[in-house]
PDB file of C-alpha atoms in Angstrom:
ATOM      1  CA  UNK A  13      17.639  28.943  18.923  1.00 54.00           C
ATOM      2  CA  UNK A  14      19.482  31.969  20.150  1.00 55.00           C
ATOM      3  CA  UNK A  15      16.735  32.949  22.883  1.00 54.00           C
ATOM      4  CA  UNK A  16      17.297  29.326  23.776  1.00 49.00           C
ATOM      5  CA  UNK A  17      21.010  29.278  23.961  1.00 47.00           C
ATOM      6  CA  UNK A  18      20.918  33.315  25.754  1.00 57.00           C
ATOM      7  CA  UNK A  19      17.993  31.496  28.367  1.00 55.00           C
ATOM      8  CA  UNK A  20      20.547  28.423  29.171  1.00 56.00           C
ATOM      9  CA  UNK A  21      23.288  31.075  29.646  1.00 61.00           C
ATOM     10  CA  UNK A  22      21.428  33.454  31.612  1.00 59.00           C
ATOM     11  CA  UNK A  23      20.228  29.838  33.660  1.00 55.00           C
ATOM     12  CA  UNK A  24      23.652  29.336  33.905  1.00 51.00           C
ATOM     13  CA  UNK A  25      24.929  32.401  35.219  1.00 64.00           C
ATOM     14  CA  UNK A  26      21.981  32.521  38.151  1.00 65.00           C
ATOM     15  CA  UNK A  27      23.109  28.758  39.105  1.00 62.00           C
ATOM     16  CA  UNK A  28      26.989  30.059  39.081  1.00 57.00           C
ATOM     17  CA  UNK A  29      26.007  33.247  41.062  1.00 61.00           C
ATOM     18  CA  UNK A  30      23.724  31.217  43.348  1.00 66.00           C
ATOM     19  CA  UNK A  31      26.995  28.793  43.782  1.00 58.00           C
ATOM     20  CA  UNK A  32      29.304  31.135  44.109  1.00 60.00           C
ATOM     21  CA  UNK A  33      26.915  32.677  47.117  1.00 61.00           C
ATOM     22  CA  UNK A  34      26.811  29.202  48.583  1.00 61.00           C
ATOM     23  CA  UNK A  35      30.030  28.859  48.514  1.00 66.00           C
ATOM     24  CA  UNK A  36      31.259  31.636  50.230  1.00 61.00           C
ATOM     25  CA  UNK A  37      28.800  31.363  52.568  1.00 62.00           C
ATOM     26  CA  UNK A  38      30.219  27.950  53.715  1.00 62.00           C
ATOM     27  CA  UNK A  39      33.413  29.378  53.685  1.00 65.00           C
ATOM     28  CA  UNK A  40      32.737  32.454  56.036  1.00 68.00           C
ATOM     29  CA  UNK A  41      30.615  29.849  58.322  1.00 65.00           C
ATOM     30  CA  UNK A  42      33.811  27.765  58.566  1.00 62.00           C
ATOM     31  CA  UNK A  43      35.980  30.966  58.963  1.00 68.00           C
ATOM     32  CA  UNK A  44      33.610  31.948  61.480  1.00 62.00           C
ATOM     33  CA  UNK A  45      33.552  28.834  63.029  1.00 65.00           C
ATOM     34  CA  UNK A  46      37.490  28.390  62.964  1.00 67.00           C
ATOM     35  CA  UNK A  47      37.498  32.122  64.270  1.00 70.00           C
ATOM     36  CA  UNK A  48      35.191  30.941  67.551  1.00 71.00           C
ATOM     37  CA  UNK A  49      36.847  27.905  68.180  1.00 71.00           C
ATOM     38  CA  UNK A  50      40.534  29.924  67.611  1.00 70.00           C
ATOM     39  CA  UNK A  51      38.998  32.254  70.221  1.00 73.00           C
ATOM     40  CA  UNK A  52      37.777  29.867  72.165  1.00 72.00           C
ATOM     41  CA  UNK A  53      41.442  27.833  72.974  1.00 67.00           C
ATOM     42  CA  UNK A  54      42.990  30.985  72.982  1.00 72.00           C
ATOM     43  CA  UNK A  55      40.834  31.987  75.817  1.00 73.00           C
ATOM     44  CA  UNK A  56      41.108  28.419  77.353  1.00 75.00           C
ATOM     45  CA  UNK A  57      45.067  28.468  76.954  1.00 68.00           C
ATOM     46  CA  UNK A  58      45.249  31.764  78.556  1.00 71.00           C
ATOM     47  CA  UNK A  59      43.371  30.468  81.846  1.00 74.00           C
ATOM     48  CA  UNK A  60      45.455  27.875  82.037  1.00 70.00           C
ATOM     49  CA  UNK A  61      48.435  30.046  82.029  1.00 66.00           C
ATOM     50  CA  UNK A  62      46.508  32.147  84.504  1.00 68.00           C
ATOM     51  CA  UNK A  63      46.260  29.051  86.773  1.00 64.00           C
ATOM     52  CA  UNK A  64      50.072  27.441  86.202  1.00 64.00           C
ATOM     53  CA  UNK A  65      51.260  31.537  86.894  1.00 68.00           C
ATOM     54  CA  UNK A  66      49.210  31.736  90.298  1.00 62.00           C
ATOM     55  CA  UNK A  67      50.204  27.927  91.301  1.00 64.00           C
ATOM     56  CA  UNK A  68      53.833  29.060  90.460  1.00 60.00           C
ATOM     57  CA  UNK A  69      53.597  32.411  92.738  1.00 59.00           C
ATOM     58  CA  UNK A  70      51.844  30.596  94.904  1.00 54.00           C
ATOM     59  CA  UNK A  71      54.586  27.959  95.336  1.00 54.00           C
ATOM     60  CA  UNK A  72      57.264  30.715  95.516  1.00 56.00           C
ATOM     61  CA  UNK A  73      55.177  32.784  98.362  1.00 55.00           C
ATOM     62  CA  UNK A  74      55.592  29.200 100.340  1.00 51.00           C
ATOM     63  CA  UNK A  75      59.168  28.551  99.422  1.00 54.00           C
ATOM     64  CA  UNK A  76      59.744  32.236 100.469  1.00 58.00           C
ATOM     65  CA  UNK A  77      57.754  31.660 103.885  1.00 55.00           C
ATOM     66  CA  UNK A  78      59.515  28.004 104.379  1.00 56.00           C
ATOM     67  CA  UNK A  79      62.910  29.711 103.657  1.00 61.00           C
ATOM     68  CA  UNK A  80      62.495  32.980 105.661  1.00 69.00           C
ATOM     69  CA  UNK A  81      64.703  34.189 109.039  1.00 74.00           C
ATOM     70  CA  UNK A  82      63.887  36.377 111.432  1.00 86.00           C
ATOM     71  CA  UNK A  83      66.403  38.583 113.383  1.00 87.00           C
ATOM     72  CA  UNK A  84      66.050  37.891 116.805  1.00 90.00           C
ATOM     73  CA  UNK A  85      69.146  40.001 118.451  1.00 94.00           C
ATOM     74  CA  UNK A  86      72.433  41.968 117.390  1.00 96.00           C
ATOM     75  CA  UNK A  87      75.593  41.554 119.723  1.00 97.00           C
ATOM     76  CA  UNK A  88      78.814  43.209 119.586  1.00 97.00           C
ATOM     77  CA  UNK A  89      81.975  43.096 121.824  1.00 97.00           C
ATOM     78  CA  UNK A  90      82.788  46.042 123.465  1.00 96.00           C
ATOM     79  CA  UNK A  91      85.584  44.647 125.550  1.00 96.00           C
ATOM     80  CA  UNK A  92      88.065  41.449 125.687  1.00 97.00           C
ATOM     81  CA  UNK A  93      90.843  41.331 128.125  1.00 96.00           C
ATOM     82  CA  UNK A  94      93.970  38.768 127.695  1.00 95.00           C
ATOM     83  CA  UNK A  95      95.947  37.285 129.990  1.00 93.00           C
ATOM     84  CA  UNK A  96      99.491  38.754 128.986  1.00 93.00           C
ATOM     85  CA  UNK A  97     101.419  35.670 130.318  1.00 93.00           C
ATOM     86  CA  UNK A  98      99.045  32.715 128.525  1.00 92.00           C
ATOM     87  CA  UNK A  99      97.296  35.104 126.030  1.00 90.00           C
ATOM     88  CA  UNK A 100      93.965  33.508 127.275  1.00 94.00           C
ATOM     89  CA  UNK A 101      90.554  35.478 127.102  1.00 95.00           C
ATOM     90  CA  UNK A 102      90.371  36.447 130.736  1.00 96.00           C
ATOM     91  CA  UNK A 103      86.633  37.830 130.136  1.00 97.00           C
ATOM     92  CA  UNK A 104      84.418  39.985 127.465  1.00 98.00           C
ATOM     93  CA  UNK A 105      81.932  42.526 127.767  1.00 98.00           C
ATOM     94  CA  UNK A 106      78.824  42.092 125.525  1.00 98.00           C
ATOM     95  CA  UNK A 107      75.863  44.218 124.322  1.00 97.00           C
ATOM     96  CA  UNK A 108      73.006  42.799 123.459  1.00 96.00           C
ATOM     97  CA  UNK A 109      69.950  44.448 121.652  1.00 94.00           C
ATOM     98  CA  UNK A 110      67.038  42.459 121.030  1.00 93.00           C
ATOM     99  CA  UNK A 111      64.394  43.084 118.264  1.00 91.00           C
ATOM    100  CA  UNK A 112      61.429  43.221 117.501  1.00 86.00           C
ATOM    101  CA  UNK A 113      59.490  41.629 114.391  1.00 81.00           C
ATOM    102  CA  UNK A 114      60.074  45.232 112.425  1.00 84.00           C
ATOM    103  CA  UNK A 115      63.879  45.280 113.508  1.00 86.00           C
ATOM    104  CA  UNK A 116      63.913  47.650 116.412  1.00 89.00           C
ATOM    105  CA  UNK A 117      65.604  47.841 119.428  1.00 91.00           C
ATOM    106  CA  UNK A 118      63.102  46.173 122.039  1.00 88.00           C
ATOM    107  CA  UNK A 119      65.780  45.672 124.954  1.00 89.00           C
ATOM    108  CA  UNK A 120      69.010  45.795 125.643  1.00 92.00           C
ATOM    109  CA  UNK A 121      71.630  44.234 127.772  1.00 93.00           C
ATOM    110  CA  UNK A 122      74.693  44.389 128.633  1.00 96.00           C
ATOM    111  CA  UNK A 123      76.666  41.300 130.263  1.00 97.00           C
ATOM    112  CA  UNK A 124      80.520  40.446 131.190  1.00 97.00           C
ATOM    113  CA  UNK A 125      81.252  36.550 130.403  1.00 98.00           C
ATOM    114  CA  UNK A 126      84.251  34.996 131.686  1.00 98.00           C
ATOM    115  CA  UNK A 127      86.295  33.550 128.682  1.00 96.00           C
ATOM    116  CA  UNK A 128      85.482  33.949 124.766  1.00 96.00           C
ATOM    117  CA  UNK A 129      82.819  31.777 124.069  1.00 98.00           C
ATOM    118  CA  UNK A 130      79.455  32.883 124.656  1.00 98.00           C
ATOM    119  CA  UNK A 131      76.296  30.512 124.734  1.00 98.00           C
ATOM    120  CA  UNK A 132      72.940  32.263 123.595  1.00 98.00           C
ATOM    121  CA  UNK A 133      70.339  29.586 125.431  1.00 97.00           C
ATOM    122  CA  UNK A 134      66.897  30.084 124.276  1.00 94.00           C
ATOM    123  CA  UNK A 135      63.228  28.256 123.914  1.00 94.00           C
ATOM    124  CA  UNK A 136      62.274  27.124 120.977  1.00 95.00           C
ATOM    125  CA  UNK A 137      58.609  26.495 119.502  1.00 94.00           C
ATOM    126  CA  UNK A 138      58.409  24.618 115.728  1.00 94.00           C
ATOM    127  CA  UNK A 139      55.321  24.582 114.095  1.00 92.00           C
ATOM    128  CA  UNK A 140      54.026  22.114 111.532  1.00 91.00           C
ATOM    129  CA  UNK A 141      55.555  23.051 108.113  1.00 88.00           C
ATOM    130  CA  UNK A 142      51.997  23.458 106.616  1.00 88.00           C
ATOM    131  CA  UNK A 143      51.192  25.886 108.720  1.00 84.00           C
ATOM    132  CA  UNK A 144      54.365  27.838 107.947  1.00 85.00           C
ATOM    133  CA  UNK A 145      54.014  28.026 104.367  1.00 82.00           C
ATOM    134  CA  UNK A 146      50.275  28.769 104.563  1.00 83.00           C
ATOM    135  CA  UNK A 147      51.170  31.643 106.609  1.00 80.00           C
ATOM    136  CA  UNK A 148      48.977  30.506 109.425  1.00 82.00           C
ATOM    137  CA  UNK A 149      48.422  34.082 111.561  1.00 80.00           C
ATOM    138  CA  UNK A 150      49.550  32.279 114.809  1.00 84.00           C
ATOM    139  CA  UNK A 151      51.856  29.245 113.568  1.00 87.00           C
ATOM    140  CA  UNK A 152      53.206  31.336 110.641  1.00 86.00           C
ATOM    141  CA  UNK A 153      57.489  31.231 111.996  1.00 88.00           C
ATOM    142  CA  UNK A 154      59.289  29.183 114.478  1.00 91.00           C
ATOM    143  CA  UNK A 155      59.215  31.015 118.032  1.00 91.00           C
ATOM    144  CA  UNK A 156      61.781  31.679 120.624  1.00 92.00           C
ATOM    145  CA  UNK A 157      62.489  33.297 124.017  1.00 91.00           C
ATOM    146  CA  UNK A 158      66.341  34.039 124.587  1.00 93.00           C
ATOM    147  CA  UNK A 159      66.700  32.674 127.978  1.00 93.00           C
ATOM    148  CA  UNK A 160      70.394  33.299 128.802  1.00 95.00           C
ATOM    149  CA  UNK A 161      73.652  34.308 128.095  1.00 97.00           C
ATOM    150  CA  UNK A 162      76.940  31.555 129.462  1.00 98.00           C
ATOM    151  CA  UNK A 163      79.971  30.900 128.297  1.00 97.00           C
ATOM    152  CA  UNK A 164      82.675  27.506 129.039  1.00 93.00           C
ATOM    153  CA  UNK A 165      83.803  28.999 132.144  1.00 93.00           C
ATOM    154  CA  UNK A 166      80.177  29.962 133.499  1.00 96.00           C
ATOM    155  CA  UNK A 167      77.832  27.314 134.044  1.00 96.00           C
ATOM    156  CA  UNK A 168      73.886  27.818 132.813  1.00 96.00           C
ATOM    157  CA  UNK A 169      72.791  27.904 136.121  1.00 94.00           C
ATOM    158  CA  UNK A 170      74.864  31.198 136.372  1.00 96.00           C
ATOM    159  CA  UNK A 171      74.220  32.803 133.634  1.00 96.00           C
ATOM    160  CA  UNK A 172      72.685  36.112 133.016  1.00 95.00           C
ATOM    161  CA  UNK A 173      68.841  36.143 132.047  1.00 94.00           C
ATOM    162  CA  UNK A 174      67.784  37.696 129.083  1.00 91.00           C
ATOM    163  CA  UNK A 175      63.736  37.345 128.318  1.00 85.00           C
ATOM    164  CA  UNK A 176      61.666  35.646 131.318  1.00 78.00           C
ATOM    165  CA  UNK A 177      60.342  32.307 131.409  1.00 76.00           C
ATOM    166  CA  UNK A 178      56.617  31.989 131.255  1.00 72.00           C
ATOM    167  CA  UNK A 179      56.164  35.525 129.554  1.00 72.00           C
ATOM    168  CA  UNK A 180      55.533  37.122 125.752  1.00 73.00           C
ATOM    169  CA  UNK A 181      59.143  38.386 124.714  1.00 76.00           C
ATOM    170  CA  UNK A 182      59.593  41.676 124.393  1.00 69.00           C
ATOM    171  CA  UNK A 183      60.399  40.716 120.180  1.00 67.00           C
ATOM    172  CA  UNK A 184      56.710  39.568 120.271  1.00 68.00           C
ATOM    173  CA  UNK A 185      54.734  42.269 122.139  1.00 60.00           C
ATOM    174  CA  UNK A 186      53.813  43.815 119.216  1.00 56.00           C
ATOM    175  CA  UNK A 187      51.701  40.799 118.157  1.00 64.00           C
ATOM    176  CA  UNK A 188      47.832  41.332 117.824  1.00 76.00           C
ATOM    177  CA  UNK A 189      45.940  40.292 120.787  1.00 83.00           C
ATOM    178  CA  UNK A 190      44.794  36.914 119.561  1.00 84.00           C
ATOM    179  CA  UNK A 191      48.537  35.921 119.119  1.00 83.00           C
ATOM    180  CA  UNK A 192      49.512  37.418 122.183  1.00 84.00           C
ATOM    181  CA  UNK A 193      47.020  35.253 124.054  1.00 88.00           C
ATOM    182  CA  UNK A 194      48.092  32.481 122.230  1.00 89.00           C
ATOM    183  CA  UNK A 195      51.699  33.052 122.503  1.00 88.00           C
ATOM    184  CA  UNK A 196      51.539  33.676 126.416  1.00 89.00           C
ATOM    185  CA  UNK A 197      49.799  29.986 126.571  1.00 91.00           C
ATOM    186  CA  UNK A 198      52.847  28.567 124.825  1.00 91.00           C
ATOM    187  CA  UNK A 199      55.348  29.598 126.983  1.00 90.00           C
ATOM    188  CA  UNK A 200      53.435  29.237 130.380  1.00 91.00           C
ATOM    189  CA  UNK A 201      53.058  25.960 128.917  1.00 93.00           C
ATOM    190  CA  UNK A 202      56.291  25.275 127.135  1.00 93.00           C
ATOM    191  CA  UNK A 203      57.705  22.000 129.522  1.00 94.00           C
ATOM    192  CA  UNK A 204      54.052  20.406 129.452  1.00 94.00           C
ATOM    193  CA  UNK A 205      54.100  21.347 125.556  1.00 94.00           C
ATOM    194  CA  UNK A 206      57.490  19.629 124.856  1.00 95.00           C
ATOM    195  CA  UNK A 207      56.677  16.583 126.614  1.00 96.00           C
ATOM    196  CA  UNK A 208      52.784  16.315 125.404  1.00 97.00           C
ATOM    197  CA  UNK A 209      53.000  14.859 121.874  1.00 96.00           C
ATOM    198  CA  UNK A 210      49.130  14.597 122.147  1.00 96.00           C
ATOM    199  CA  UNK A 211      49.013  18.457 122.874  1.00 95.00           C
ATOM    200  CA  UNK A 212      51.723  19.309 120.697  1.00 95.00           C
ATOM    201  CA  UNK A 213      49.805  18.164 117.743  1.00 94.00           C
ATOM    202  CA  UNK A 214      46.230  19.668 118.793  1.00 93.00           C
ATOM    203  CA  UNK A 215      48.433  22.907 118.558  1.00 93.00           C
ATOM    204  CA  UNK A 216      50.386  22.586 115.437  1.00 93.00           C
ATOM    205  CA  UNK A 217      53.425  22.439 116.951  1.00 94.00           C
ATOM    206  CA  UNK A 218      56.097  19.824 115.818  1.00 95.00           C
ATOM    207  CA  UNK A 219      58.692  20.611 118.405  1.00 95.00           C
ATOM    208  CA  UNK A 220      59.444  22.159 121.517  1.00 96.00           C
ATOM    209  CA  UNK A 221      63.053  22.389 123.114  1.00 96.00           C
ATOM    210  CA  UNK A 222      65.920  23.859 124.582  1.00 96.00           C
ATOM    211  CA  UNK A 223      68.561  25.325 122.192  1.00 96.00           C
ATOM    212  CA  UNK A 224      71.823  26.739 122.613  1.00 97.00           C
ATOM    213  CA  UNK A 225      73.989  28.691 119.683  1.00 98.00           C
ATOM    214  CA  UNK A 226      77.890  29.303 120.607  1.00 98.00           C
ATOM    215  CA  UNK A 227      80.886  30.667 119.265  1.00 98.00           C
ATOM    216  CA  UNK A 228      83.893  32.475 120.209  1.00 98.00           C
ATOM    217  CA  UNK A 229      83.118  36.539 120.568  1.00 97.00           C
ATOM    218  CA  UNK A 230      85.715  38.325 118.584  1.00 96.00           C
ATOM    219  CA  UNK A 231      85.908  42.200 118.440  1.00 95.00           C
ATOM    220  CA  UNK A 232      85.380  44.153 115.971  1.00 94.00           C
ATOM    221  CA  UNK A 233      82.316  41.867 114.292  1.00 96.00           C
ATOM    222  CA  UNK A 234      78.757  42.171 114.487  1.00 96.00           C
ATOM    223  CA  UNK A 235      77.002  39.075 115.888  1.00 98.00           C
ATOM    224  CA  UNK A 236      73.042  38.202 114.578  1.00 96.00           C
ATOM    225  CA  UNK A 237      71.132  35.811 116.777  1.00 96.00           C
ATOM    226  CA  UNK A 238      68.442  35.023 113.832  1.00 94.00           C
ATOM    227  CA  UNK A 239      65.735  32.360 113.976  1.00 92.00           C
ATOM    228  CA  UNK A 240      64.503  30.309 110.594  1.00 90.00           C
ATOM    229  CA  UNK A 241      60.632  30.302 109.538  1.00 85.00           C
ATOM    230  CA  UNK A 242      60.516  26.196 110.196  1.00 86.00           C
ATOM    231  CA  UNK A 243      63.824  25.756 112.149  1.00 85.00           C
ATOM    232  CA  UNK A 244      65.832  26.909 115.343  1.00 90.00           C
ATOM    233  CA  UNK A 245      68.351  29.346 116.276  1.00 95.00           C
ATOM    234  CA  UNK A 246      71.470  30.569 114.210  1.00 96.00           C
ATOM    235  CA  UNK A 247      74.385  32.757 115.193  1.00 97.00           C
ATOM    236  CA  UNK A 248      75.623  34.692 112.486  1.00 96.00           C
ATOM    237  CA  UNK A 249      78.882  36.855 112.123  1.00 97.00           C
ATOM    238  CA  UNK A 250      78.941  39.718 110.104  1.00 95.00           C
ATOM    239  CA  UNK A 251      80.912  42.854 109.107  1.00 94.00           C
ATOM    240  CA  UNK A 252      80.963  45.514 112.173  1.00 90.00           C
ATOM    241  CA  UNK A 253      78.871  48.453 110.678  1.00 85.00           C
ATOM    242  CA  UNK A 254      81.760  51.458 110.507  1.00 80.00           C
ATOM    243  CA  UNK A 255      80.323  53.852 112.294  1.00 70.00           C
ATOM    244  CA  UNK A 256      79.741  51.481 115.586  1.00 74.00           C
ATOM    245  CA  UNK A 257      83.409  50.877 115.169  1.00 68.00           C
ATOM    246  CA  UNK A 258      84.209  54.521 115.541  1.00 60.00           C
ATOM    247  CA  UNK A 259      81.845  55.061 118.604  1.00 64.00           C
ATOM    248  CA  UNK A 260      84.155  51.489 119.924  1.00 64.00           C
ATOM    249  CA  UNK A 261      86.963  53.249 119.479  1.00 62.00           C
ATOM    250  CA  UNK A 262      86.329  56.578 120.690  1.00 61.00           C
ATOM    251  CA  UNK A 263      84.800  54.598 124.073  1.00 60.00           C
ATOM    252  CA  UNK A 264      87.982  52.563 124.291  1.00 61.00           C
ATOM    253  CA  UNK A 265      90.002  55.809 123.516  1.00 60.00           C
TER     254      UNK A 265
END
């Protein structure tokens, strides 16, 4: 009876070992399982962020390309006279530096404007918006050629010239030679272009025109002709840097 009862036991204890064995190894295949599968979305979840980030700085790169402006020309006054009787703006004297994509000094002029209000004339290509925030290598920012310089008391026709019709500005000569090419076709072109919807799209252009900034010219400010990435002309008025006020002075002096 006892060898019988020690046999069931011993029975016993192999079917509880062999069930404990089973056990756990269910429980390490689910733990293994839950392990992959944790692995598994963690790695899928961390693409997708991967994705959603590169979409995101994608979107900003575009915004940042849609939004950007381009300094086209700094102007300062470096003389006014007034009429002592009216107190009228009898004329001012002007400098003008144009600039070049990398904000140097690419020409410079220097014109006398009856009155205080100066018109900056200039031609202006727009390209598709598409192909400004895909940073097309030839439609990648608006285009312009500062024509001329009038004011209210000088008509266009008289004005002073600043770039030349027909040719690459001297703010785009440092273009590669593809988008020089390119760039030269658009201005030899430019009437034909603004009045050619049909060519105009072939191109990626989505407009073509004439524009003129003005303002009155005070001293003692700097003036920024800038252009935007999918717009036209601006004329902005800043702060006269200090030490061009000095060399004013010292001139005037």
């Amino acid at each position: 009876m006892t060898r019988f009862v020690s046999g069931i036991s011993g029975l016993l204890r192999s079917i509880a070992a062999i069930a404990l064995v089973a056990i756990a190894a269910v429980f390490t295949g689910l733990y293994l399982h839950y392990r992959n599968e944790q692995t598994a979305y963690q790695q899928q979840l961390q693409q997708a962020l991967d994705v959603s980030r590169q979409r995101v700085e994608a979107l900003e790169m575009m915004v940042e390309r849609l939004t950007s402006v381009r300094r086209m020309a700094q102007i300062i006054v470096t003389d006014q006279h007034t009429d002592p009787v009216t107190g009228s703006v009898l004329f001012t004297a002007l400098l003008i530096a144009e600039l070049d994509e990398n904000g140097r000094v690419c020409n410079r002029s220097q014109v006398t404007i009856p009155g205080r209000i100066a018109y900056f004339e200039g031609l202006v290509v727009k390209f598709e918006p598409d192909c400004v925030a895909t940073a097309e290598p030839l439609r990648g920012h608006s285009l312009a050629l500062l024509r001329r310089v009038y004011s209210e008391s000088l008509a266009p026709d008289q004005g002073f010239p600043l770039d030349t019709p027909g040719s690459i500005p001297g703010a785009y000569r440092t273009h590669s030679p593809a988008a020089a090419e390119f760039e030269q076709m658009l201005w030899s072109r430019f009437w034909t272009l603004a009045n050619d919807p049909a060519m105009a799209a072939e191109l990626g252009v989505r407009v073509a025109q004439g524009e003129a900034v003005y303002k009155p010219m005070l001293p003692g400010r700097l003036y920024e002709l800038t252009i935007d990435a999918i717009g036209g002309l601006n004329l902005e008025t800043r702060p006269l840097p200090e030490a061009v006020s000095e060399v004013l002075a010292a001139a005037s002096g």
